[in-house]
Coordinates of C-alpha atoms (C1' of nucleotides) in Angstrom, one line a residue:
Chain A
M1 CA 7.4 -1.0 -9.4
S2 CA 9.3 2.1 -9.1
I3 CA 8.4 5.8 -9.2
Q4 CA 10.5 5.5 -12.5
S5 CA 8.2 3.8 -14.9
A6 CA 5.3 6.6 -14.1
I7 CA 7.5 9.5 -14.6
L8 CA 8.6 8.2 -17.8
G9 CA 5.1 8.1 -18.6
I10 CA 4.1 11.5 -17.8
L11 CA 7.2 12.8 -19.8
S12 CA 6.1 10.1 -22.8
W13 CA 3.3 12.6 -22.7
K14 CA 4.4 15.9 -22.2
S15 CA 8.1 17.6 -20.8
S16 CA 8.0 18.7 -17.4
T17 CA 9.7 20.1 -14.6
G18 CA 10.3 18.0 -11.3
Y19 CA 7.8 20.5 -9.8
E20 CA 5.0 20.2 -12.3
L21 CA 5.7 16.3 -12.1
K22 CA 4.9 16.8 -8.0
K23 CA 1.5 18.1 -8.6
I24 CA 0.4 15.6 -11.0
F25 CA 1.4 12.6 -8.4
E26 CA -0.6 15.1 -5.9
D27 CA -3.4 15.4 -8.2
S28 CA -3.6 11.8 -9.9
S29 CA -5.8 9.4 -7.6
F30 CA -4.0 6.4 -9.6
M31 CA -0.6 7.6 -9.5
Y32 CA -0.2 6.6 -5.9
W33 CA 3.0 8.0 -5.1
S34 CA 2.7 10.9 -2.4
G35 CA 4.8 13.4 -4.9
N36 CA 7.4 14.5 -2.5
N37 CA 10.4 16.0 -3.7
N38 CA 12.9 13.8 -2.6
Q39 CA 11.3 11.0 -4.6
I40 CA 11.0 13.1 -7.4
Y41 CA 14.2 15.0 -7.9
K42 CA 16.5 11.7 -7.1
A43 CA 14.5 10.4 -9.9
L44 CA 15.2 12.7 -12.6
M45 CA 18.9 13.0 -11.6
N46 CA 19.0 9.1 -11.7
M47 CA 17.6 9.1 -14.9
E48 CA 19.1 11.5 -16.3
E49 CA 22.9 9.4 -15.7
E50 CA 21.0 6.4 -17.2
S51 CA 19.9 8.5 -20.3
L52 CA 16.6 7.7 -19.9
V53 CA 15.7 11.8 -20.2
T54 CA 17.5 15.1 -20.8
S55 CA 16.9 18.5 -18.9
E56 CA 17.0 21.9 -20.5
V57 CA 17.2 24.4 -18.0
V58 CA 14.8 27.6 -18.5
H59 CA 15.8 31.1 -16.6
Q60 CA 12.5 33.3 -16.4
T61 CA 12.3 36.8 -15.0
N62 CA 9.8 36.5 -12.7
S63 CA 10.0 33.2 -11.3
P64 CA 13.1 31.2 -10.4
S65 CA 14.5 28.8 -13.1
K66 CA 13.3 25.8 -13.7
K67 CA 14.8 22.2 -15.4
I68 CA 12.6 21.4 -18.1
Y69 CA 13.1 17.3 -18.4
S70 CA 12.4 15.4 -21.6
I71 CA 12.0 11.5 -22.6
T72 CA 15.1 10.1 -24.7
E73 CA 14.4 7.2 -27.4
E74 CA 15.8 5.4 -24.8
G75 CA 13.5 6.3 -21.8
L76 CA 10.7 5.8 -24.5
L77 CA 11.8 2.1 -25.2
E78 CA 12.3 1.5 -21.7
L79 CA 8.7 2.5 -20.8
K80 CA 7.7 0.0 -23.6
K81 CA 9.6 -2.3 -22.3
W82 CA 7.8 -1.8 -18.5
L83 CA 4.3 -1.9 -20.2
M84 CA 4.7 -5.0 -21.7
S85 CA 6.0 -6.6 -18.2
S86 CA 3.6 -8.9 -16.8
P87 CA 1.3 -6.8 -14.5
E88 CA 0.8 -7.4 -10.7
A89 CA -2.2 -7.6 -8.7
P90 CA -3.4 -4.7 -6.9
E91 CA -2.4 -4.1 -3.5
I92 CA -4.6 -3.4 -1.1
K93 CA -4.5 -2.6 2.8
K94 CA -7.5 -2.1 4.5
T95 CA -7.2 -1.0 7.8
F96 CA -10.8 -0.7 8.5
L97 CA -11.0 -4.7 8.2
V98 CA -8.0 -5.0 11.0
Q99 CA -10.1 -2.7 13.1
L100 CA -13.2 -4.7 12.4
A101 CA -11.7 -7.7 12.9
W102 CA -11.5 -7.3 16.9
S103 CA -14.2 -5.1 17.2
D104 CA -16.6 -8.1 19.0
L105 CA -14.9 -6.3 21.8
L106 CA -17.0 -3.1 21.6
S107 CA -21.0 -2.5 22.2
N108 CA -23.5 -3.0 19.5
Q109 CA -23.8 0.9 20.1
Q110 CA -20.0 1.4 19.5
L111 CA -19.7 -0.9 16.7
S112 CA -22.6 0.1 15.1
E113 CA -21.0 4.0 15.2
M114 CA -17.9 2.6 13.4
L115 CA -19.1 0.8 10.8
S116 CA -21.4 4.2 10.3
N117 CA -17.9 6.4 10.1
Y118 CA -16.7 4.1 7.8
E119 CA -19.6 4.1 5.4
N120 CA -19.1 8.1 5.5
E121 CA -15.5 8.2 4.8
I122 CA -16.2 5.6 1.8
K123 CA -18.9 8.4 0.4
L124 CA -16.7 11.1 1.1
Q125 CA -13.7 9.3 -1.1
L126 CA -16.0 8.8 -3.9
M127 CA -17.3 12.2 -3.4
M128 CA -13.8 13.4 -3.8
Q129 CA -13.1 11.1 -6.9
N130 CA -16.2 12.0 -9.0
E131 CA -14.8 15.5 -8.2
K132 CA -10.9 14.8 -9.5
N133 CA -12.8 13.0 -12.6
R134 CA -14.5 16.2 -13.4
R135 CA -11.6 18.4 -13.5
A136 CA -9.0 15.8 -14.8
L137 CA -6.2 17.1 -17.2
H138 CA -7.3 15.7 -20.6
S139 CA -4.1 14.4 -22.7
P140 CA -3.6 16.6 -25.6
N141 CA -3.6 14.7 -29.1
R142 CA -6.0 12.1 -27.8
S143 CA -7.0 9.5 -29.9
A144 CA -10.5 7.6 -29.3
R145 CA -8.5 4.8 -27.9
E146 CA -6.3 6.7 -25.4
S147 CA -9.7 8.7 -24.3
L148 CA -11.3 5.4 -24.0
I149 CA -8.8 4.1 -21.8
W150 CA -8.7 7.0 -19.6
D151 CA -12.4 6.3 -18.9
M152 CA -11.6 3.1 -18.2
I153 CA -9.4 4.0 -15.2
S154 CA -11.5 6.8 -14.2
A155 CA -14.3 4.0 -14.2
N156 CA -12.1 1.6 -11.9
I157 CA -11.6 4.0 -9.2
I158 CA -15.4 4.9 -9.3
S159 CA -16.2 1.2 -9.2
T160 CA -13.9 0.4 -6.2
Y161 CA -15.0 3.1 -3.8
N162 CA -18.9 1.7 -5.4
N163 CA -17.9 -1.6 -4.3
E164 CA -16.8 -0.9 -0.7
L165 CA -20.2 1.4 0.0
I166 CA -22.2 -1.5 -1.3
W167 CA -20.4 -4.1 1.4
I168 CA -20.2 -1.4 4.4
R169 CA -24.2 -1.0 3.8
E170 CA -24.9 -4.8 3.4
T171 CA -22.3 -5.4 7.0
R172 CA -24.0 -3.1 8.3
Q173 CA -27.6 -4.6 7.5
K174 CA -26.5 -7.9 8.5
L175 CA -25.1 -7.0 11.9
L176 CA -28.2 -4.7 12.5
E177 CA -30.4 -8.2 11.8
N178 CA -28.5 -10.2 14.3
E179 CA -28.9 -7.6 16.9
V180 CA -32.5 -7.6 16.4
G181 CA -32.1 -11.8 16.9
E182 CA -30.1 -11.0 20.2
E183 CA -32.9 -9.0 21.6
T184 CA -35.3 -12.0 20.8
D185 CA -33.5 -14.3 22.6
N186 CA -33.6 -11.8 25.7
E187 CA -36.9 -11.6 25.5
R188 CA -37.5 -14.9 25.4
P189 CA -38.2 -17.4 28.9
N190 CA -35.6 -19.9 29.8
Chain B
M1 CA -1.5 2.6 11.4
S2 CA 1.1 0.0 12.8
I3 CA 1.4 -3.4 13.2
Q4 CA 1.3 -2.8 17.1
S5 CA -2.5 -2.6 17.0
A6 CA -2.6 -5.9 15.2
I7 CA -0.5 -7.6 16.8
L8 CA -2.3 -6.5 20.3
G9 CA -5.8 -8.0 18.4
I10 CA -4.6 -11.0 17.8
L11 CA -3.0 -11.7 21.2
S12 CA -6.4 -10.5 22.3
W13 CA -7.6 -13.6 21.0
K14 CA -4.9 -15.7 22.3
S15 CA -1.8 -15.6 23.4
S16 CA 1.3 -16.5 20.9
T17 CA 4.5 -16.8 20.1
G18 CA 6.8 -14.5 17.4
Y19 CA 7.1 -17.4 15.3
E20 CA 3.2 -17.9 15.3
L21 CA 2.3 -14.4 14.9
K22 CA 4.0 -14.3 11.9
K23 CA 2.4 -17.5 10.5
I24 CA -0.8 -15.8 11.0
F25 CA 0.4 -12.6 9.4
E26 CA 1.5 -14.8 6.5
D27 CA -1.3 -16.4 6.1
S28 CA -4.0 -13.4 6.5
S29 CA -5.5 -11.6 3.3
F30 CA -6.4 -8.8 5.5
M31 CA -3.6 -8.4 7.8
Y32 CA -1.4 -6.9 5.1
W33 CA 1.9 -6.9 7.1
S34 CA 4.5 -9.5 5.2
G35 CA 5.2 -10.9 8.5
N36 CA 8.8 -10.5 8.4
N37 CA 10.7 -11.1 11.6
N38 CA 12.3 -7.7 12.3
Q39 CA 9.2 -6.1 12.3
I40 CA 7.8 -8.4 14.6
Y41 CA 9.9 -9.4 17.6
K42 CA 10.9 -5.5 17.3
A43 CA 7.1 -4.7 18.1
L44 CA 6.8 -7.5 20.4
M45 CA 10.3 -6.0 22.8
N46 CA 8.7 -2.4 22.3
M47 CA 5.5 -3.5 23.8
E48 CA 6.7 -5.2 26.4
E49 CA 8.6 -2.1 27.8
E50 CA 5.5 -0.2 27.0
S51 CA 3.6 -2.9 29.4
L52 CA 1.0 -3.6 26.6
V53 CA 2.0 -7.4 26.4
T54 CA 3.9 -9.7 28.8
S55 CA 6.0 -12.5 28.0
E56 CA 6.9 -15.8 29.4
V57 CA 9.6 -18.5 28.2
V58 CA 8.6 -21.9 28.1
H59 CA 11.4 -24.4 27.7
Q60 CA 10.9 -27.4 25.2
T61 CA 12.5 -30.8 25.0
N62 CA 12.2 -31.1 21.3
S63 CA 11.7 -27.5 19.9
P64 CA 13.8 -24.5 21.2
S65 CA 12.8 -22.4 23.8
K66 CA 9.7 -20.3 23.2
K67 CA 8.5 -17.0 24.4
I68 CA 4.6 -16.5 24.7
Y69 CA 3.3 -13.5 24.7
S70 CA 0.2 -12.7 26.4
I71 CA -1.8 -9.3 26.1
T72 CA -2.4 -7.0 29.8
E73 CA -5.1 -5.0 31.2
E74 CA -3.3 -1.9 29.8
G75 CA -2.8 -3.7 26.2
L76 CA -6.4 -4.5 26.0
L77 CA -7.4 -0.8 26.8
E78 CA -4.8 0.4 24.1
L79 CA -6.7 -1.9 21.9
K80 CA -10.1 -0.5 22.6
K81 CA -8.8 3.0 22.1
W82 CA -7.8 2.2 18.4
L83 CA -10.5 0.2 17.9
M84 CA -13.0 3.0 18.4
S85 CA -10.2 5.7 16.1
S86 CA -11.8 7.0 13.4
P87 CA -11.4 4.5 10.2
E88 CA -9.2 5.5 7.5
A89 CA -9.9 4.7 3.8
P90 CA -8.3 1.5 2.0
E91 CA -5.1 2.3 0.8
I92 CA -5.2 1.0 -3.1
K93 CA -2.3 0.8 -5.5
K94 CA -2.9 -0.5 -8.9
T95 CA 0.2 -0.6 -10.7
F96 CA -1.8 -2.1 -14.0
L97 CA -3.8 1.4 -13.5
V98 CA -0.2 3.4 -14.1
Q99 CA 0.6 0.4 -17.2
L100 CA -2.7 0.9 -18.5
A101 CA -2.4 4.6 -18.8
W102 CA 0.4 4.7 -21.0
S103 CA -0.7 2.0 -22.9
D104 CA -1.9 3.6 -25.8
L105 CA 1.9 3.6 -27.3
L106 CA 0.8 -0.4 -27.7
S107 CA -0.3 -2.0 -30.4
N108 CA -4.2 -3.5 -30.4
Q109 CA -2.7 -6.9 -29.9
Q110 CA 0.0 -5.7 -27.6
L111 CA -2.8 -3.9 -25.4
S112 CA -5.0 -6.7 -26.2
E113 CA -2.4 -9.2 -24.2
M114 CA -1.9 -7.0 -21.5
L115 CA -5.9 -6.8 -20.6
S116 CA -5.9 -10.5 -20.9
N117 CA -3.0 -11.1 -18.5
Y118 CA -4.3 -8.8 -16.1
E119 CA -7.6 -10.4 -16.1
N120 CA -5.8 -14.3 -15.2
E121 CA -3.9 -12.3 -12.5
I122 CA -7.3 -11.3 -10.6
K123 CA -8.7 -14.8 -11.8
L124 CA -6.0 -16.4 -9.5
Q125 CA -6.3 -13.9 -7.1
L126 CA -9.6 -15.0 -6.6
M127 CA -9.2 -18.4 -6.6
M128 CA -6.4 -18.0 -3.7
Q129 CA -8.4 -16.2 -1.8
N130 CA -11.4 -18.5 -2.1
E131 CA -8.9 -21.4 -1.2
K132 CA -7.6 -19.2 2.0
N133 CA -10.9 -18.6 3.1
R134 CA -12.2 -22.3 3.0
R135 CA -8.9 -23.1 5.2
A136 CA -8.9 -19.9 7.4
L137 CA -8.2 -20.2 11.2
H138 CA -11.7 -19.9 12.9
S139 CA -11.3 -18.3 16.3
P140 CA -12.0 -19.9 19.4
N141 CA -15.4 -18.8 21.5
R142 CA -16.8 -17.1 18.9
S143 CA -19.8 -15.1 19.4
A144 CA -22.8 -15.1 16.4
R145 CA -21.6 -11.8 16.1
E146 CA -18.0 -12.4 16.0
S147 CA -18.6 -15.0 13.0
L148 CA -20.5 -12.5 11.3
I149 CA -18.0 -10.1 11.6
W150 CA -15.6 -12.7 10.2
D151 CA -17.7 -13.8 7.3
M152 CA -17.9 -9.9 6.3
I153 CA -14.6 -9.4 6.3
S154 CA -13.9 -12.4 3.7
A155 CA -16.8 -11.5 2.1
N156 CA -14.9 -8.1 1.2
I157 CA -11.4 -9.2 0.1
I158 CA -13.3 -11.6 -2.7
S159 CA -16.3 -8.8 -3.6
T160 CA -12.9 -6.5 -4.4
Y161 CA -11.4 -9.0 -6.8
N162 CA -14.9 -9.9 -8.3
N163 CA -15.4 -6.1 -8.6
E164 CA -12.0 -6.0 -10.5
L165 CA -12.8 -8.9 -12.9
I166 CA -15.9 -7.5 -13.5
W167 CA -14.2 -4.1 -14.1
I168 CA -11.3 -5.7 -16.3
R169 CA -14.0 -7.7 -18.5
E170 CA -16.0 -4.4 -19.1
T171 CA -13.0 -2.9 -20.5
R172 CA -12.0 -5.5 -22.8
Q173 CA -15.2 -5.5 -24.5
K174 CA -15.0 -1.7 -24.8
L175 CA -11.8 -1.6 -26.6
L176 CA -12.5 -4.4 -28.6
E177 CA -15.7 -2.3 -29.7
N178 CA -13.2 0.4 -30.7
E179 CA -10.8 -2.3 -32.4
V180 CA -13.6 -2.9 -35.0
G181 CA -14.9 0.9 -35.2
E182 CA -11.6 1.4 -36.5
E183 CA -11.4 -1.1 -38.9
T184 CA -14.5 0.2 -40.5
D185 CA -13.4 3.4 -40.6
N186 CA -10.2 2.2 -42.4
E187 CA -12.5 0.6 -44.9
R188 CA -14.7 3.3 -45.5
P189 CA -13.5 5.6 -48.5
N190 CA -12.4 9.0 -47.8
Chain C
dC1 C1' 2.8 41.9 6.7
dG2 C1' 1.6 37.3 6.2
dT3 C1' 0.8 33.5 3.1
dA4 C1' 0.8 30.9 -1.2
dG5 C1' 2.8 30.0 -5.2
dC6 C1' 7.1 29.1 -7.9
dA7 C1' 10.8 26.1 -8.2
dT8 C1' 15.0 23.3 -6.6
dG9 C1' 17.4 20.8 -3.8
dT10 C1' 19.3 18.1 0.8
dA11 C1' 19.1 15.8 5.7
dA12 C1' 17.4 12.9 9.2
dA13 C1' 14.1 10.0 10.5
dA14 C1' 10.5 6.2 10.2
dC15 C1' 9.6 2.0 8.2
dG16 C1' 9.7 -2.6 5.3
dT17 C1' 12.2 -6.2 3.4
dT18 C1' 16.1 -9.8 2.7
dA19 C1' 19.5 -12.0 4.2
dC20 C1' 22.0 -13.7 8.4
dA21 C1' 22.8 -16.8 12.1
dT22 C1' 22.4 -20.6 15.0
dG23 C1' 20.8 -25.3 16.4
dA24 C1' 17.5 -29.6 17.0
dT25 C1' 14.1 -32.4 15.5
dT26 C1' 11.4 -35.0 11.6
dA27 C1' 9.9 -36.7 7.2
dA28 C1' 10.8 -37.9 2.6
Chain D
dT1 C1' 21.0 -36.4 3.1
dT2 C1' 18.6 -32.8 2.3
dA3 C1' 15.0 -30.3 3.0
dA4 C1' 11.4 -28.3 6.2
dT5 C1' 9.5 -26.9 10.9
dC6 C1' 10.5 -25.0 15.0
dA7 C1' 12.3 -20.6 17.3
dT8 C1' 14.6 -16.1 18.1
dG9 C1' 17.1 -12.5 16.6
dT10 C1' 20.5 -8.9 14.4
dA11 C1' 22.7 -6.4 10.5
dA12 C1' 22.3 -4.2 6.1
dC13 C1' 19.8 -2.8 2.9
dG14 C1' 16.0 0.0 0.2
dT15 C1' 12.4 2.8 0.2
dT16 C1' 9.4 6.5 1.8
dT17 C1' 7.8 10.3 4.7
dT18 C1' 8.8 14.5 7.2
dA19 C1' 11.5 18.4 7.5
dC20 C1' 15.0 22.1 6.4
dA21 C1' 16.8 25.4 3.3
dT22 C1' 16.8 29.2 -0.4
dG23 C1' 14.2 33.2 -2.1
dC24 C1' 11.7 36.2 -5.5
dT25 C1' 6.8 37.6 -6.2
dA26 C1' 1.8 38.3 -6.0
dC27 C1' -2.2 38.9 -3.8
dG28 C1' -5.3 39.8 0.2

DNA sequence: CGTAGCATGTAAAACGTTACATGATTAA
DNA sequence: TTAATCATGTAACGTTTTACATGCTACG
């Protein structure tokens, strides 16, 4: 899936400039593109050539001119087509699991530190997500169904981090129990 | 983080050829690189130049010659350094959430279909993960601690998909309740 | 007087995937 | 005889990130 579908989605909701789209991508937790100029401006140009969007230049006195992009009938059709295409499984990259895989090379203390660092990182992410949700943009003319949908998207992200937090706590607990077992072994005479 | 650290990790465990590494990446659920030739062979060559690994060519009669790579002292040091670097938050891309975001454009029936398709996809992923875990490679000379670590890595992946499954069921339920509410509204005289 | 915001775009580098190329052996 | 496994490598292409380039306004 490309950034084009996401842009069509945003434009279906509200006509925007490239600059505005960029900020939306930066602020969104689930529209995962970094929102760099290169991707957005190029995508908009391509989509204009394909007649999925149209643009209108607006001259301003106190700021540089801007190009407001709007979705076309054709673009809306393309968006709906994509919405009904078969959903993909999430793509998840947890670098921490790769680190953990070889962490038997570390001492108990180093491992313990590593785990608590990850727990703190996840806690931080959770807080940031909660903050983002509170200040999230609310779409105009929202139906009850659309509100529900957006609430469930937020709930998904929060529950993902919560699940990770539960897991890391469990992992720390189990590794601690294991350590205690080892000490007992050492104290026991052979 | 690059594929190099993951390769160092595998080599710390067991000397391998590029071909073997490729298969390990393909089979692993948490070492998320696709395991294509280009990445692996190039990384190995770079790492040999940096003296992180050494290679030994072994000629075989019934198969083509192979290059067995081993980790060096320097490589092991580099690996340990990486293990103790601060852990990153997971990188999660859920295309489905982007689709869901604009799905108010769909009819109740289409939306419902979309949700159940996603539920099936996640169920499939869960089954595949369980299958992978059953046939997973078990490392030689494993300490109790290392076994525990690997068990927790598997548990992480399973719980991630399970969490997604719980969420999609909840979401379907809530959207269904919402539909019922709407029908009642329609039946009610204005 | 420097920094941040508004606003659009391009260039270069890094990273990733797919496909190409070769060639022997083995199992269906 | 066709496909799969073993085994290493390169070329072409596609995507993503980072940096460059411009220039005005507003705020501290």
